PDB file of C-alpha atoms and ligand atoms in Angstrom:
ATOM      1  CA  UNK A1199     -25.882   8.150   6.052  1.00  0.00           C
ATOM      2  CA  UNK A1200     -28.744   5.900   7.233  1.00  0.00           C
ATOM      3  CA  UNK A1201     -26.555   3.901   9.726  1.00  0.00           C
ATOM      4  CA  UNK A1202     -25.208   6.805  11.793  1.00  0.00           C
ATOM      5  CA  UNK A1203     -23.623   4.275  14.180  1.00  0.00           C
ATOM      6  CA  UNK A1204     -21.298   3.221  11.351  1.00  0.00           C
ATOM      7  CA  UNK A1205     -20.343   6.659  10.129  1.00  0.00           C
ATOM      8  CA  UNK A1206     -16.726   7.817  10.563  1.00  0.00           C
ATOM      9  CA  UNK A1207     -17.275  11.506  11.198  1.00  0.00           C
ATOM     10  CA  UNK A1208     -13.769  12.681  12.115  1.00  0.00           C
ATOM     11  CA  UNK A1209     -11.793  13.819   9.047  1.00  0.00           C
ATOM     12  CA  UNK A1210      -8.536  12.641  10.607  1.00  0.00           C
ATOM     13  CA  UNK A1211     -10.004   9.142  11.076  1.00  0.00           C
ATOM     14  CA  UNK A1212     -11.186   9.178   7.430  1.00  0.00           C
ATOM     15  CA  UNK A1213      -7.624  10.239   6.455  1.00  0.00           C
ATOM     16  CA  UNK A1214      -6.309   7.246   8.349  1.00  0.00           C
ATOM     17  CA  UNK A1215      -8.576   4.910   6.328  1.00  0.00           C
ATOM     18  CA  UNK A1216      -7.416   6.537   3.066  1.00  0.00           C
ATOM     19  CA  UNK A1217      -3.780   5.989   4.174  1.00  0.00           C
ATOM     20  CA  UNK A1218      -4.432   2.287   4.548  1.00  0.00           C
ATOM     21  CA  UNK A1219      -6.332   1.697   1.267  1.00  0.00           C
ATOM     22  CA  UNK A1220      -4.507   0.478  -1.784  1.00  0.00           C
ATOM     23  CA  UNK A1221      -7.073   0.897  -4.565  1.00  0.00           C
ATOM     24  CA  UNK A1222      -9.367   3.775  -5.376  1.00  0.00           C
ATOM     25  CA  UNK A1223     -12.323   3.384  -7.780  1.00  0.00           C
ATOM     26  CA  UNK A1224     -13.119   6.367  -9.936  1.00  0.00           C
ATOM     27  CA  UNK A1225     -16.574   6.796 -11.473  1.00  0.00           C
ATOM     28  CA  UNK A1226     -16.960   9.048 -14.499  1.00  0.00           C
ATOM     29  CA  UNK A1227     -19.999  10.383 -16.335  1.00  0.00           C
ATOM     30  CA  UNK A1228     -20.418   8.542 -19.631  1.00  0.00           C
ATOM     31  CA  UNK A1229     -23.197   8.565 -22.139  1.00  0.00           C
ATOM     32  CA  UNK A1230     -25.309   5.541 -21.321  1.00  0.00           C
ATOM     33  CA  UNK A1231     -23.809   4.191 -18.088  1.00  0.00           C
ATOM     34  CA  UNK A1232     -21.286   5.433 -15.513  1.00  0.00           C
ATOM     35  CA  UNK A1233     -17.692   4.407 -16.257  1.00  0.00           C
ATOM     36  CA  UNK A1234     -15.698   3.000 -13.328  1.00  0.00           C
ATOM     37  CA  UNK A1235     -12.019   2.098 -13.098  1.00  0.00           C
ATOM     38  CA  UNK A1236      -9.809   0.930 -10.227  1.00  0.00           C
ATOM     39  CA  UNK A1237      -6.531   2.786  -9.803  1.00  0.00           C
ATOM     40  CA  UNK A1238      -3.660   3.170  -7.366  1.00  0.00           C
ATOM     41  CA  UNK A1239      -3.304   6.592  -5.831  1.00  0.00           C
ATOM     42  CA  UNK A1240      -1.281   8.911  -3.642  1.00  0.00           C
ATOM     43  CA  UNK A1241      -2.843  11.303  -1.137  1.00  0.00           C
ATOM     44  CA  UNK A1242      -1.801  14.655   0.199  1.00  0.00           C
ATOM     45  CA  UNK A1243      -3.759  15.921   3.191  1.00  0.00           C
ATOM     46  CA  UNK A1244      -4.457  19.520   4.163  1.00  0.00           C
ATOM     47  CA  UNK A1245      -4.286  20.692   7.775  1.00  0.00           C
ATOM     48  CA  UNK A1246      -7.843  19.424   8.397  1.00  0.00           C
ATOM     49  CA  UNK A1247      -7.176  15.995   6.951  1.00  0.00           C
ATOM     50  CA  UNK A1248      -8.952  16.610   3.648  1.00  0.00           C
ATOM     51  CA  UNK A1249      -7.144  14.634   0.955  1.00  0.00           C
ATOM     52  CA  UNK A1250      -6.154  15.561  -2.552  1.00  0.00           C
ATOM     53  CA  UNK A1251      -5.672  12.354  -4.538  1.00  0.00           C
ATOM     54  CA  UNK A1252      -3.123  11.800  -7.282  1.00  0.00           C
ATOM     55  CA  UNK A1253      -3.343   9.105  -9.952  1.00  0.00           C
ATOM     56  CA  UNK A1254      -0.723   8.293 -12.529  1.00  0.00           C
ATOM     57  CA  UNK A1255      -1.015   6.378 -15.773  1.00  0.00           C
ATOM     58  CA  UNK A1256      -0.928   6.435 -19.544  1.00  0.00           C
ATOM     59  CA  UNK A1257      -1.483   9.794 -21.175  1.00  0.00           C
ATOM     60  CA  UNK A1258      -4.419   8.422 -23.200  1.00  0.00           C
ATOM     61  CA  UNK A1259      -7.442   6.154 -22.790  1.00  0.00           C
ATOM     62  CA  UNK A1260     -11.094   6.261 -21.880  1.00  0.00           C
ATOM     63  CA  UNK A1261     -10.809   7.800 -18.443  1.00  0.00           C
ATOM     64  CA  UNK A1262      -8.799  10.718 -19.807  1.00  0.00           C
ATOM     65  CA  UNK A1263     -11.288  11.246 -22.637  1.00  0.00           C
ATOM     66  CA  UNK A1264     -14.187  11.208 -20.163  1.00  0.00           C
ATOM     67  CA  UNK A1265     -12.352  13.557 -17.814  1.00  0.00           C
ATOM     68  CA  UNK A1266     -11.899  16.063 -20.652  1.00  0.00           C
ATOM     69  CA  UNK A1267     -15.660  15.921 -21.323  1.00  0.00           C
ATOM     70  CA  UNK A1268     -16.624  16.225 -17.637  1.00  0.00           C
ATOM     71  CA  UNK A1269     -14.040  16.306 -14.811  1.00  0.00           C
ATOM     72  CA  UNK A1270     -16.578  15.622 -12.036  1.00  0.00           C
ATOM     73  CA  UNK A1271     -16.038  12.126 -10.623  1.00  0.00           C
ATOM     74  CA  UNK A1272     -17.089   9.987  -7.740  1.00  0.00           C
ATOM     75  CA  UNK A1273     -14.579   7.839  -5.886  1.00  0.00           C
ATOM     76  CA  UNK A1274     -14.560   4.943  -3.428  1.00  0.00           C
ATOM     77  CA  UNK A1275     -11.954   2.923  -1.517  1.00  0.00           C
ATOM     78  CA  UNK A1276     -12.204   0.280   1.141  1.00  0.00           C
ATOM     79  CA  UNK A1277     -10.081  -1.960   3.362  1.00  0.00           C
ATOM     80  CA  UNK A1278     -10.096  -4.328   6.320  1.00  0.00           C
ATOM     81  CA  UNK A1279     -12.463  -6.869   4.877  1.00  0.00           C
ATOM     82  CA  UNK A1280     -13.319  -9.713   7.224  1.00  0.00           C
ATOM     83  CA  UNK A1281     -16.102 -12.157   6.601  1.00  0.00           C
ATOM     84  CA  UNK A1282     -18.221 -12.669   9.709  1.00  0.00           C
ATOM     85  CA  UNK A1283     -19.898 -16.050   9.700  1.00  0.00           C
ATOM     86  CA  UNK A1284     -22.722 -17.504  11.781  1.00  0.00           C
ATOM     87  CA  UNK A1285     -25.113 -20.417  11.986  1.00  0.00           C
ATOM     88  CA  UNK A1286     -27.674 -18.831   9.637  1.00  0.00           C
ATOM     89  CA  UNK A1287     -27.275 -16.989   6.357  1.00  0.00           C
ATOM     90  CA  UNK A1288     -28.595 -13.794   7.889  1.00  0.00           C
ATOM     91  CA  UNK A1289     -25.852 -13.927  10.558  1.00  0.00           C
ATOM     92  CA  UNK A1290     -23.202 -13.427   7.848  1.00  0.00           C
ATOM     93  CA  UNK A1291     -21.816  -9.992   7.276  1.00  0.00           C
ATOM     94  CA  UNK A1292     -18.508  -8.291   6.440  1.00  0.00           C
ATOM     95  CA  UNK A1293     -16.360  -5.959   8.477  1.00  0.00           C
ATOM     96  CA  UNK A1294     -14.892  -3.096   6.471  1.00  0.00           C
ATOM     97  CA  UNK A1295     -13.780   0.504   6.504  1.00  0.00           C
ATOM     98  CA  UNK A1296     -14.647   2.555   3.447  1.00  0.00           C
ATOM     99  CA  UNK A1297     -14.457   6.069   2.088  1.00  0.00           C
ATOM    100  CA  UNK A1298     -16.724   7.586  -0.575  1.00  0.00           C
ATOM    101  CA  UNK A1299     -16.646  11.014  -2.072  1.00  0.00           C
ATOM    102  CA  UNK A1300     -16.722  13.271  -5.075  1.00  0.00           C
ATOM    103  CA  UNK A1301     -14.450  15.822  -6.623  1.00  0.00           C
ATOM    104  CA  UNK A1302     -12.970  17.367  -9.709  1.00  0.00           C
ATOM    105  CA  UNK A1303     -10.171  15.865 -11.768  1.00  0.00           C
ATOM    106  CA  UNK A1304      -7.502  17.876 -13.538  1.00  0.00           C
ATOM    107  CA  UNK A1305      -4.301  17.081 -15.376  1.00  0.00           C
ATOM    108  CA  UNK A1306      -1.084  18.031 -13.564  1.00  0.00           C
ATOM    109  CA  UNK A1307       1.267  19.777 -15.965  1.00  0.00           C
ATOM    110  CA  UNK A1308       3.774  21.442 -13.659  1.00  0.00           C
ATOM    111  CA  UNK A1309       6.838  19.107 -13.456  1.00  0.00           C
ATOM    112  CA  UNK A1310       7.425  19.884  -9.773  1.00  0.00           C
ATOM    113  CA  UNK A1311       3.816  19.147  -8.836  1.00  0.00           C
ATOM    114  CA  UNK A1312       4.067  15.949 -10.936  1.00  0.00           C
ATOM    115  CA  UNK A1313       7.121  14.866  -8.968  1.00  0.00           C
ATOM    116  CA  UNK A1314       5.410  15.671  -5.663  1.00  0.00           C
ATOM    117  CA  UNK A1315       2.373  13.647  -6.809  1.00  0.00           C
ATOM    118  CA  UNK A1316       4.584  10.655  -7.675  1.00  0.00           C
ATOM    119  CA  UNK A1317       6.283  10.961  -4.291  1.00  0.00           C
ATOM    120  CA  UNK A1318       2.827  10.896  -2.642  1.00  0.00           C
ATOM    121  CA  UNK A1319       2.011   7.743  -4.638  1.00  0.00           C
ATOM    122  CA  UNK A1320       5.194   6.024  -3.488  1.00  0.00           C
ATOM    123  CA  UNK A1321       4.514   7.141   0.099  1.00  0.00           C
ATOM    124  CA  UNK A1322       1.141   5.389  -0.046  1.00  0.00           C
ATOM    125  CA  UNK A1323       2.739   2.044  -0.976  1.00  0.00           C
ATOM    126  CA  UNK A1324       6.309   2.307   0.327  1.00  0.00           C
ATOM    127  CA  UNK A1325       6.057   4.720   3.246  1.00  0.00           C
ATOM    128  CA  UNK A1326       9.177   6.339   4.597  1.00  0.00           C
ATOM    129  CA  UNK A1327      11.323   5.508   1.521  1.00  0.00           C
ATOM    130  CA  UNK A1328      12.822   7.975  -0.917  1.00  0.00           C
ATOM    131  CA  UNK A1329      12.699   7.440  -4.642  1.00  0.00           C
ATOM    132  CA  UNK A1330      14.213   9.065  -7.677  1.00  0.00           C
ATOM    133  CA  UNK A1331      12.058   9.783 -10.718  1.00  0.00           C
ATOM    134  CA  UNK A1332      13.674   9.846 -14.137  1.00  0.00           C
ATOM    135  CA  UNK A1333      12.956  12.996 -16.104  1.00  0.00           C
ATOM    136  CA  UNK A1334      11.736  11.189 -19.228  1.00  0.00           C
ATOM    137  CA  UNK A1335       9.378   9.036 -17.157  1.00  0.00           C
ATOM    138  CA  UNK A1336       7.920  12.079 -15.412  1.00  0.00           C
ATOM    139  CA  UNK A1337       7.382  13.685 -18.830  1.00  0.00           C
ATOM    140  CA  UNK A1338       5.799  10.613 -20.389  1.00  0.00           C
ATOM    141  CA  UNK A1339       3.195   9.705 -17.829  1.00  0.00           C
ATOM    142  CA  UNK A1340      -0.034  11.536 -17.090  1.00  0.00           C
ATOM    143  CA  UNK A1341      -0.700  12.586 -13.514  1.00  0.00           C
ATOM    144  CA  UNK A1342      -4.269  13.353 -12.508  1.00  0.00           C
ATOM    145  CA  UNK A1343      -5.199  15.413  -9.519  1.00  0.00           C
ATOM    146  CA  UNK A1344      -8.487  14.755  -7.779  1.00  0.00           C
ATOM    147  CA  UNK A1345      -9.531  17.803  -5.777  1.00  0.00           C
ATOM    148  CA  UNK A1346     -11.958  16.310  -3.251  1.00  0.00           C
ATOM    149  CA  UNK A1347     -15.113  18.329  -2.675  1.00  0.00           C
ATOM    150  CA  UNK A1348     -16.958  15.876  -0.431  1.00  0.00           C
ATOM    151  CA  UNK A1349     -15.956  12.814   1.557  1.00  0.00           C
ATOM    152  CA  UNK A1350     -17.591  10.381   3.968  1.00  0.00           C
ATOM    153  CA  UNK A1351     -16.309   7.389   5.913  1.00  0.00           C
ATOM    154  CA  UNK A1352     -18.044   4.289   7.145  1.00  0.00           C
ATOM    155  CA  UNK A1353     -16.938   1.412   9.378  1.00  0.00           C
ATOM    156  CA  UNK A1354     -18.663  -1.908   9.924  1.00  0.00           C
ATOM    157  CA  UNK A1355     -17.203  -3.722  12.910  1.00  0.00           C
ATOM    158  CA  UNK A1356     -18.894  -6.571  14.791  1.00  0.00           C
ATOM    159  CA  UNK A1357     -18.935  -6.008  18.536  1.00  0.00           C
TER     160      UNK A1357
HETATM  161  C1  FAD B1759      -5.545  -2.890  -8.547  1.00  0.00           C
HETATM  162  C2  FAD B1759      -5.417  -2.051  -9.769  1.00  0.00           C
HETATM  163  C3  FAD B1759      -4.636  -0.918  -9.756  1.00  0.00           C
HETATM  164  C4  FAD B1759      -4.528  -0.123 -10.885  1.00  0.00           C
HETATM  165  N1  FAD B1759      -3.767   1.038 -10.845  1.00  0.00           N
HETATM  166  C5  FAD B1759      -3.734   1.868 -11.900  1.00  0.00           C
HETATM  167  C6  FAD B1759      -3.070   3.141 -11.838  1.00  0.00           C
HETATM  168  O1  FAD B1759      -2.472   3.497 -10.820  1.00  0.00           O
HETATM  169  N2  FAD B1759      -3.120   3.924 -12.938  1.00  0.00           N
HETATM  170  C7  FAD B1759      -3.757   3.563 -14.056  1.00  0.00           C
HETATM  171  O2  FAD B1759      -3.795   4.351 -15.016  1.00  0.00           O
HETATM  172  N3  FAD B1759      -4.392   2.389 -14.151  1.00  0.00           N
HETATM  173  C8  FAD B1759      -4.413   1.546 -13.098  1.00  0.00           C
HETATM  174  N4  FAD B1759      -5.079   0.329 -13.192  1.00  0.00           N
HETATM  175  C9  FAD B1759      -5.671  -0.026 -14.464  1.00  0.00           C
HETATM  176  C10 FAD B1759      -7.011   0.744 -14.624  1.00  0.00           C
HETATM  177  O3  FAD B1759      -8.036   0.052 -13.938  1.00  0.00           O
HETATM  178  C11 FAD B1759      -7.395   0.877 -16.078  1.00  0.00           C
HETATM  179  O4  FAD B1759      -7.422  -0.393 -16.695  1.00  0.00           O
HETATM  180  C12 FAD B1759      -6.425   1.768 -16.828  1.00  0.00           C
HETATM  181  O5  FAD B1759      -6.163   2.956 -16.173  1.00  0.00           O
HETATM  182  C13 FAD B1759      -6.922   2.074 -18.228  1.00  0.00           C
HETATM  183  O6  FAD B1759      -8.099   2.827 -18.087  1.00  0.00           O
HETATM  184  P1  FAD B1759      -8.763   3.523 -19.376  1.00  0.00           P
HETATM  185  O7  FAD B1759     -10.019   4.197 -18.904  1.00  0.00           O
HETATM  186  O8  FAD B1759      -7.773   4.348 -20.075  1.00  0.00           O
HETATM  187  O9  FAD B1759      -9.161   2.221 -20.187  1.00  0.00           O
HETATM  188  P2  FAD B1759      -8.942   1.869 -21.723  1.00  0.00           P
HETATM  189  O10 FAD B1759      -7.591   1.295 -21.920  1.00  0.00           O
HETATM  190  O11 FAD B1759      -9.349   3.027 -22.584  1.00  0.00           O
HETATM  191  O12 FAD B1759      -9.987   0.672 -21.909  1.00  0.00           O
HETATM  192  C14 FAD B1759     -11.383   0.914 -21.799  1.00  0.00           C
HETATM  193  C15 FAD B1759     -12.095  -0.407 -21.776  1.00  0.00           C
HETATM  194  O13 FAD B1759     -11.463  -1.338 -20.925  1.00  0.00           O
HETATM  195  C16 FAD B1759     -12.271  -1.691 -19.808  1.00  0.00           C
HETATM  196  N5  FAD B1759     -11.411  -1.593 -18.598  1.00  0.00           N
HETATM  197  C17 FAD B1759     -10.624  -0.569 -18.252  1.00  0.00           C
HETATM  198  N6  FAD B1759      -9.979  -0.854 -17.110  1.00  0.00           N
HETATM  199  C18 FAD B1759     -10.414  -2.087 -16.726  1.00  0.00           C
HETATM  200  C19 FAD B1759     -10.102  -2.895 -15.611  1.00  0.00           C
HETATM  201  N7  FAD B1759      -9.261  -2.485 -14.649  1.00  0.00           N
HETATM  202  N8  FAD B1759     -10.702  -4.087 -15.547  1.00  0.00           N
HETATM  203  C20 FAD B1759     -11.562  -4.481 -16.496  1.00  0.00           C
HETATM  204  N9  FAD B1759     -11.880  -3.725 -17.556  1.00  0.00           N
HETATM  205  C21 FAD B1759     -11.301  -2.567 -17.697  1.00  0.00           C
HETATM  206  C22 FAD B1759     -13.342  -0.636 -19.751  1.00  0.00           C
HETATM  207  O14 FAD B1759     -14.498  -1.071 -19.133  1.00  0.00           O
HETATM  208  C23 FAD B1759     -13.503  -0.284 -21.222  1.00  0.00           C
HETATM  209  O15 FAD B1759     -14.337  -1.260 -21.838  1.00  0.00           O
HETATM  210  C24 FAD B1759      -5.200  -0.464 -12.065  1.00  0.00           C
HETATM  211  C25 FAD B1759      -5.979  -1.605 -12.084  1.00  0.00           C
HETATM  212  C26 FAD B1759      -6.134  -2.367 -10.951  1.00  0.00           C
HETATM  213  C27 FAD B1759      -7.045  -3.595 -10.979  1.00  0.00           C
END
């Protein structure tokens, strides 16, 4: 990262940013251009704070087709936007926290892992609550698992 002063180096601090984001953008390999889609997600962290991301959705569509062709994806999420203004155009900037990374997508087929993934999704948006998942709904939706291979964090904060 060119701006080392803005890098979030601690994995637990990156995990905290992930916890507070509400949208993750996934970038797939496609033929002519990259294909990018915003999605909601759940995250499960290992003991070092490295996340595995879970995404749920329809069991068909472009992103699933592209995943089958090549499961390697990039991802990005960000939060805490605040426009910083000033007297001149070049004084303007934006505060943010963001996370970028790459990993490998796979389809979750095990019903118990699917349920755990959906619970992680709910925990991201409704923390501390418990939810029931209907069997037929769990069967019908596709759950994708993003095994994260690399991750970086960045924070822009005006002094
Ligand atoms: C805030 C937010 C949260 C979302 N959360 C989820 C989620 O948790 N799970 C989920 O499956 N989907 C979610 N979506 C919708 C997601 O972005 C995709 O639209 C959806 O997953 C279908 O993707 P697909 O590749 O199957 O597209 P397809 O239905 O196959 O359509 C492909 C075409 O539609 C265009 N397209 C696809 N998505 C979008 C989009 N969002 N905006 C504009 N054009 C688009 C593509 O560029 C392409 O031309 C969310 C969208 C937003 C904005």
